[in-house]
mmCIF file of C-alpha atoms in Angstrom:
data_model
loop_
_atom_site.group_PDB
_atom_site.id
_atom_site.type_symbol
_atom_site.label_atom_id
_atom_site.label_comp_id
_atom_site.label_asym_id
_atom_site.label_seq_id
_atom_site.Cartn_x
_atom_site.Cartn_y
_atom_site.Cartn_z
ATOM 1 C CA UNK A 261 0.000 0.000 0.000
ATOM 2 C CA UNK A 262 1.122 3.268 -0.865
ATOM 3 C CA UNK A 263 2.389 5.384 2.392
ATOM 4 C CA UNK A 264 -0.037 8.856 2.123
ATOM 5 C CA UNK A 265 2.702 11.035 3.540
ATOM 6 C CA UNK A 266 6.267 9.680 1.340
ATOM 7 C CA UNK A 267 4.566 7.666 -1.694
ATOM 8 C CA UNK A 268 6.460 4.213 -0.491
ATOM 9 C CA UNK A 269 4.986 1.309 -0.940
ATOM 10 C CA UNK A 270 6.640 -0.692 1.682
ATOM 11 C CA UNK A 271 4.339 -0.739 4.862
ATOM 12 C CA UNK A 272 4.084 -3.495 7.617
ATOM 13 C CA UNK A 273 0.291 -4.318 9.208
ATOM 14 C CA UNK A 274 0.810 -3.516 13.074
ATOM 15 C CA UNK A 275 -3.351 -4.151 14.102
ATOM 16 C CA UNK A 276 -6.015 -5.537 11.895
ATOM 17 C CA UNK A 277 -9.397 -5.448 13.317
ATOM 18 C CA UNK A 278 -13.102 -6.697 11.637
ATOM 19 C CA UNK A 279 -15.633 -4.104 11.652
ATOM 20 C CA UNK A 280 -19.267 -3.623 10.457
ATOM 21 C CA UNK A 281 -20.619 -7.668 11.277
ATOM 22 C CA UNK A 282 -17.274 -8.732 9.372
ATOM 23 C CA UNK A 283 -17.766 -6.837 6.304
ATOM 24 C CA UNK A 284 -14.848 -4.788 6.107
ATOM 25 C CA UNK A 285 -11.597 -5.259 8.188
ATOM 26 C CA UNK A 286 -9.371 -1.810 9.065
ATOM 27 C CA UNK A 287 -6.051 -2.455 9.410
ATOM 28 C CA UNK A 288 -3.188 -0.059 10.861
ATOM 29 C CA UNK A 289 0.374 0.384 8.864
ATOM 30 C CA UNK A 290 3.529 2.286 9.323
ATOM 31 C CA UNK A 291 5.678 3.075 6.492
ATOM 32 C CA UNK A 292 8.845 1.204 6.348
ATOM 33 C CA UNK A 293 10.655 4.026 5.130
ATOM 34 C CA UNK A 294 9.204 7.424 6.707
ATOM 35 C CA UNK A 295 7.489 5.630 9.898
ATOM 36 C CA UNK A 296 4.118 7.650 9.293
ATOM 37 C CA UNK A 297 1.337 5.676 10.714
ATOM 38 C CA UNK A 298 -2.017 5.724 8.155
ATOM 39 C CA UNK A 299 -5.064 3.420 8.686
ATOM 40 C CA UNK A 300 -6.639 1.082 5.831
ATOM 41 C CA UNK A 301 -10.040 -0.239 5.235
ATOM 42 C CA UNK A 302 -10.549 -3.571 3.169
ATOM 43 C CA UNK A 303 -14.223 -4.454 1.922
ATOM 44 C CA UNK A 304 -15.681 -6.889 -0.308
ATOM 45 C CA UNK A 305 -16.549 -4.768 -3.809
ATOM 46 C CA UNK A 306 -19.923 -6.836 -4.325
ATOM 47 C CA UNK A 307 -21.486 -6.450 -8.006
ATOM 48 C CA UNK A 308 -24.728 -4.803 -7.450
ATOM 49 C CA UNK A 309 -27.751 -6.711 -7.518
ATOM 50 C CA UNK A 310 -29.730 -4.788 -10.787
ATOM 51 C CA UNK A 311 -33.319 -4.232 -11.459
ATOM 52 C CA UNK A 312 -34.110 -4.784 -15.435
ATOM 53 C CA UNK A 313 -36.707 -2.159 -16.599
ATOM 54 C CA UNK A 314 -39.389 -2.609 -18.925
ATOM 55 C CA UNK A 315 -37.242 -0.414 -21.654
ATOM 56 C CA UNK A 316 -34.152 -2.650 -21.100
ATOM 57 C CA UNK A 317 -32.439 -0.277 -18.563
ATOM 58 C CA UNK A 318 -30.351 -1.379 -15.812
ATOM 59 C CA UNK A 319 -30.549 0.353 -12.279
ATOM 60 C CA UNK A 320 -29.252 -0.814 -8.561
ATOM 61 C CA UNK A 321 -31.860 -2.496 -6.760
ATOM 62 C CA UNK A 322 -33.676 0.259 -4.186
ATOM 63 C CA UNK A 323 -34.907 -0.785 -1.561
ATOM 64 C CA UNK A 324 -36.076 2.694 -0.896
ATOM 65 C CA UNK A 325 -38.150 2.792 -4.016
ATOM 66 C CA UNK A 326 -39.668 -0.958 -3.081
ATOM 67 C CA UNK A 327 -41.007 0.296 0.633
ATOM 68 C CA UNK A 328 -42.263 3.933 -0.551
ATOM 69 C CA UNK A 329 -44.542 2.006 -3.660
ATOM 70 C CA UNK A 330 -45.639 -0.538 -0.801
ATOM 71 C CA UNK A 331 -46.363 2.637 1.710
ATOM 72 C CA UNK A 332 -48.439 4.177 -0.869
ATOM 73 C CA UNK A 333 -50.411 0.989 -1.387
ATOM 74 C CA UNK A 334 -51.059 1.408 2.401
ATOM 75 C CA UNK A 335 -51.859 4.421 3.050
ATOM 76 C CA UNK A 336 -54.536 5.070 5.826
ATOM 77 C CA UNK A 337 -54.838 0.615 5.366
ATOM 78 C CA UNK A 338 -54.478 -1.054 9.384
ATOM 79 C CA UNK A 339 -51.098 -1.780 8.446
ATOM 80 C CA UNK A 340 -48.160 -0.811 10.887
ATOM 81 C CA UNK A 341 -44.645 0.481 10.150
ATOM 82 C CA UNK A 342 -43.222 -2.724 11.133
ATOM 83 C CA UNK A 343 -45.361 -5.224 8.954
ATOM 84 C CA UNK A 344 -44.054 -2.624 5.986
ATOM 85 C CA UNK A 345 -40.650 -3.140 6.841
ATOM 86 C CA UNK A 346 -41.160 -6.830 7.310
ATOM 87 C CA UNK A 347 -42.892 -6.814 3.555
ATOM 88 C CA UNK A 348 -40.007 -5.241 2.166
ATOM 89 C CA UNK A 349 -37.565 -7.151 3.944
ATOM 90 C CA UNK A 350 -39.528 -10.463 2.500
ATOM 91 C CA UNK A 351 -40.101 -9.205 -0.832
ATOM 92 C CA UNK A 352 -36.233 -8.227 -1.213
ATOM 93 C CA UNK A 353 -35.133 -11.995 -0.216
ATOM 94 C CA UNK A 354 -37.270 -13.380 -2.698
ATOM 95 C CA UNK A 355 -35.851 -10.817 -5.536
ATOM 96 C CA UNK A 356 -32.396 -12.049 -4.754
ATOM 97 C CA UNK A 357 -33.069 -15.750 -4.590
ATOM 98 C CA UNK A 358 -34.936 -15.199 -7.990
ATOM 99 C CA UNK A 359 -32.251 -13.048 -9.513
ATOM 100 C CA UNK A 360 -29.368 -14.959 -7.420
ATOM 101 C CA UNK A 361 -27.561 -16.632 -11.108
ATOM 102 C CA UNK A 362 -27.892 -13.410 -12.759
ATOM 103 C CA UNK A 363 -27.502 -10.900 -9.995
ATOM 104 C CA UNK A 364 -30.741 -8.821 -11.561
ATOM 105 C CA UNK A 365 -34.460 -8.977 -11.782
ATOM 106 C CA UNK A 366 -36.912 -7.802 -14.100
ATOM 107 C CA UNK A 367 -39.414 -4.696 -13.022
ATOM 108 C CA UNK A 368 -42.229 -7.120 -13.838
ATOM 109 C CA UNK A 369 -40.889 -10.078 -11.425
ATOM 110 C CA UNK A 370 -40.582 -7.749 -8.942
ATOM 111 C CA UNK A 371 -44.061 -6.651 -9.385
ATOM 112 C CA UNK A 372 -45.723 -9.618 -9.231
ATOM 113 C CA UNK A 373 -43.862 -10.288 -5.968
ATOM 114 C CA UNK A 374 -45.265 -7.064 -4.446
ATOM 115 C CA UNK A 375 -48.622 -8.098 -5.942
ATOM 116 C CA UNK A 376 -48.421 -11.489 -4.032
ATOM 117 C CA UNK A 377 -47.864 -10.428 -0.896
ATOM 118 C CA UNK A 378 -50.022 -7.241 -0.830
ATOM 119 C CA UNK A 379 -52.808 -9.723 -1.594
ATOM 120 C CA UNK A 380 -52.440 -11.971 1.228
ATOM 121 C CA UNK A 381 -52.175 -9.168 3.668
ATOM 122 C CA UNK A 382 -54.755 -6.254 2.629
ATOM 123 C CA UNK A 383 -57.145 -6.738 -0.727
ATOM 124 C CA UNK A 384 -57.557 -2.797 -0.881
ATOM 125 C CA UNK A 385 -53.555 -2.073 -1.182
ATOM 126 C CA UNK A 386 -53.320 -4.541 -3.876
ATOM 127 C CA UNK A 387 -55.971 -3.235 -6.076
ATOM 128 C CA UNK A 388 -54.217 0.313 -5.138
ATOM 129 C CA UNK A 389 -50.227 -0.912 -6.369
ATOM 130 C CA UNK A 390 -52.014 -3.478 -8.859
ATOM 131 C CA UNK A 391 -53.667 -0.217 -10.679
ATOM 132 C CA UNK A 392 -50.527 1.710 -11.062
ATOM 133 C CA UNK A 393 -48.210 -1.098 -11.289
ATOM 134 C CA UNK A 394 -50.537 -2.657 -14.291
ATOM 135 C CA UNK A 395 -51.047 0.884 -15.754
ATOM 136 C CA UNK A 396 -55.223 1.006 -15.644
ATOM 137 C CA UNK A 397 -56.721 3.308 -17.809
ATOM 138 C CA UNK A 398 -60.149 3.293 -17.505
ATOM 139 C CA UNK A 399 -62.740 1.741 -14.459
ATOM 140 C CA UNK A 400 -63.377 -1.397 -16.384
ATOM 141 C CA UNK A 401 -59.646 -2.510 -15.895
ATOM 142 C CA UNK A 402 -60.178 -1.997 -12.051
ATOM 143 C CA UNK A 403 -63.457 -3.547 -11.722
ATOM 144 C CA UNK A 404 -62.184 -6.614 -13.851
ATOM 145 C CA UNK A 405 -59.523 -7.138 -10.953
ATOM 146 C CA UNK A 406 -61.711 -6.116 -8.470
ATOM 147 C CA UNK A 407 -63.743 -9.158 -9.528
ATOM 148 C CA UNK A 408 -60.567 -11.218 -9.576
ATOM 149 C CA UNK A 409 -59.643 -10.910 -6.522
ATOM 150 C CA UNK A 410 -63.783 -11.884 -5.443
ATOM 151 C CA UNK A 411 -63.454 -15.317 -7.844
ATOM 152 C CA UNK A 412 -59.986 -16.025 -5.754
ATOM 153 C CA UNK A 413 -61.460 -15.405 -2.608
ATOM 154 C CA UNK A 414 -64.231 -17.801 -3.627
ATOM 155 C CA UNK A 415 -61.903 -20.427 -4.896
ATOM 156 C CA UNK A 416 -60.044 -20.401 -2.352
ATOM 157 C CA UNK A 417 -62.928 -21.314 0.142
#
């Protein structure tokens, strides 16, 4: 490693130490020739798990972006914080294990997943994402999956 203060690049490791859970390790040198002490930080450089838009773009994954769309969906719904968090938390596991070979998912895939679980926990915030995330453009799209979501609730009996 290159010394910060003299531009050597002889250094000896006098205390290495794991931080963050084990995901990066800091590590204290001295400069063989100079003696300046400087402090290092080693960390796995990860490729990026990618979200595949419906145009062909590429983007990082955002888990940001996942829990506002599910917030909106439930808005003023009985739903707490936590059981938001604990959607996006199981809706993010899924994407990976789906997208684990490639390291990316499609927009669409990660719709339906959002789909799937908002219908298992409140109708009303599915029909809410479903009708932006399905792009309807008139009330007989939304009454068509309003009367979905009846014949599955039927079936399911």
């Amino acid at each position: 490693m290159r010394c910060p203060y003299c531009g050597n690049l002889e250094d000896k490791v006098l205390e290495s130490r794991t931080m963050v859970n084990g995901e990066s390790i800091r590590r204290r040198r001295e400069c063989i020739s100079c003696g300046y002490r400087f402090t290092s930080y080693e960390r796995i450089d990860e490729k990026p798990f990618m979200v595949v838009k419906r145009d062909g773009r590429r983007q990082p994954f955002d888990r940001k972006k996942l829990e506002k769309g599910i917030e909106r969906a439930l808005e003023k719904r009985p739903v707490s914080t936590s059981m938001v968090e604990q959607i996006s938390n199981d809706i993010e596991d899924l994407a990976i294990k789906k997208g684990r070979e490639s390291r990316e998912i499609s927009t669409s895939e990660l719709g339906e997943l959002v789909l799937e679980k908002l219908y298992s926990i409140d109708k009303v915030a599915y029909i809410r994402f479903a009708s932006v995330y399905r792009h309807f453009e008139n009330l007989d799209e939304f009454i068509t999956e309003v009367k979905n979501i009846e014949k599955r609730g039927k079936n399911n009996e």
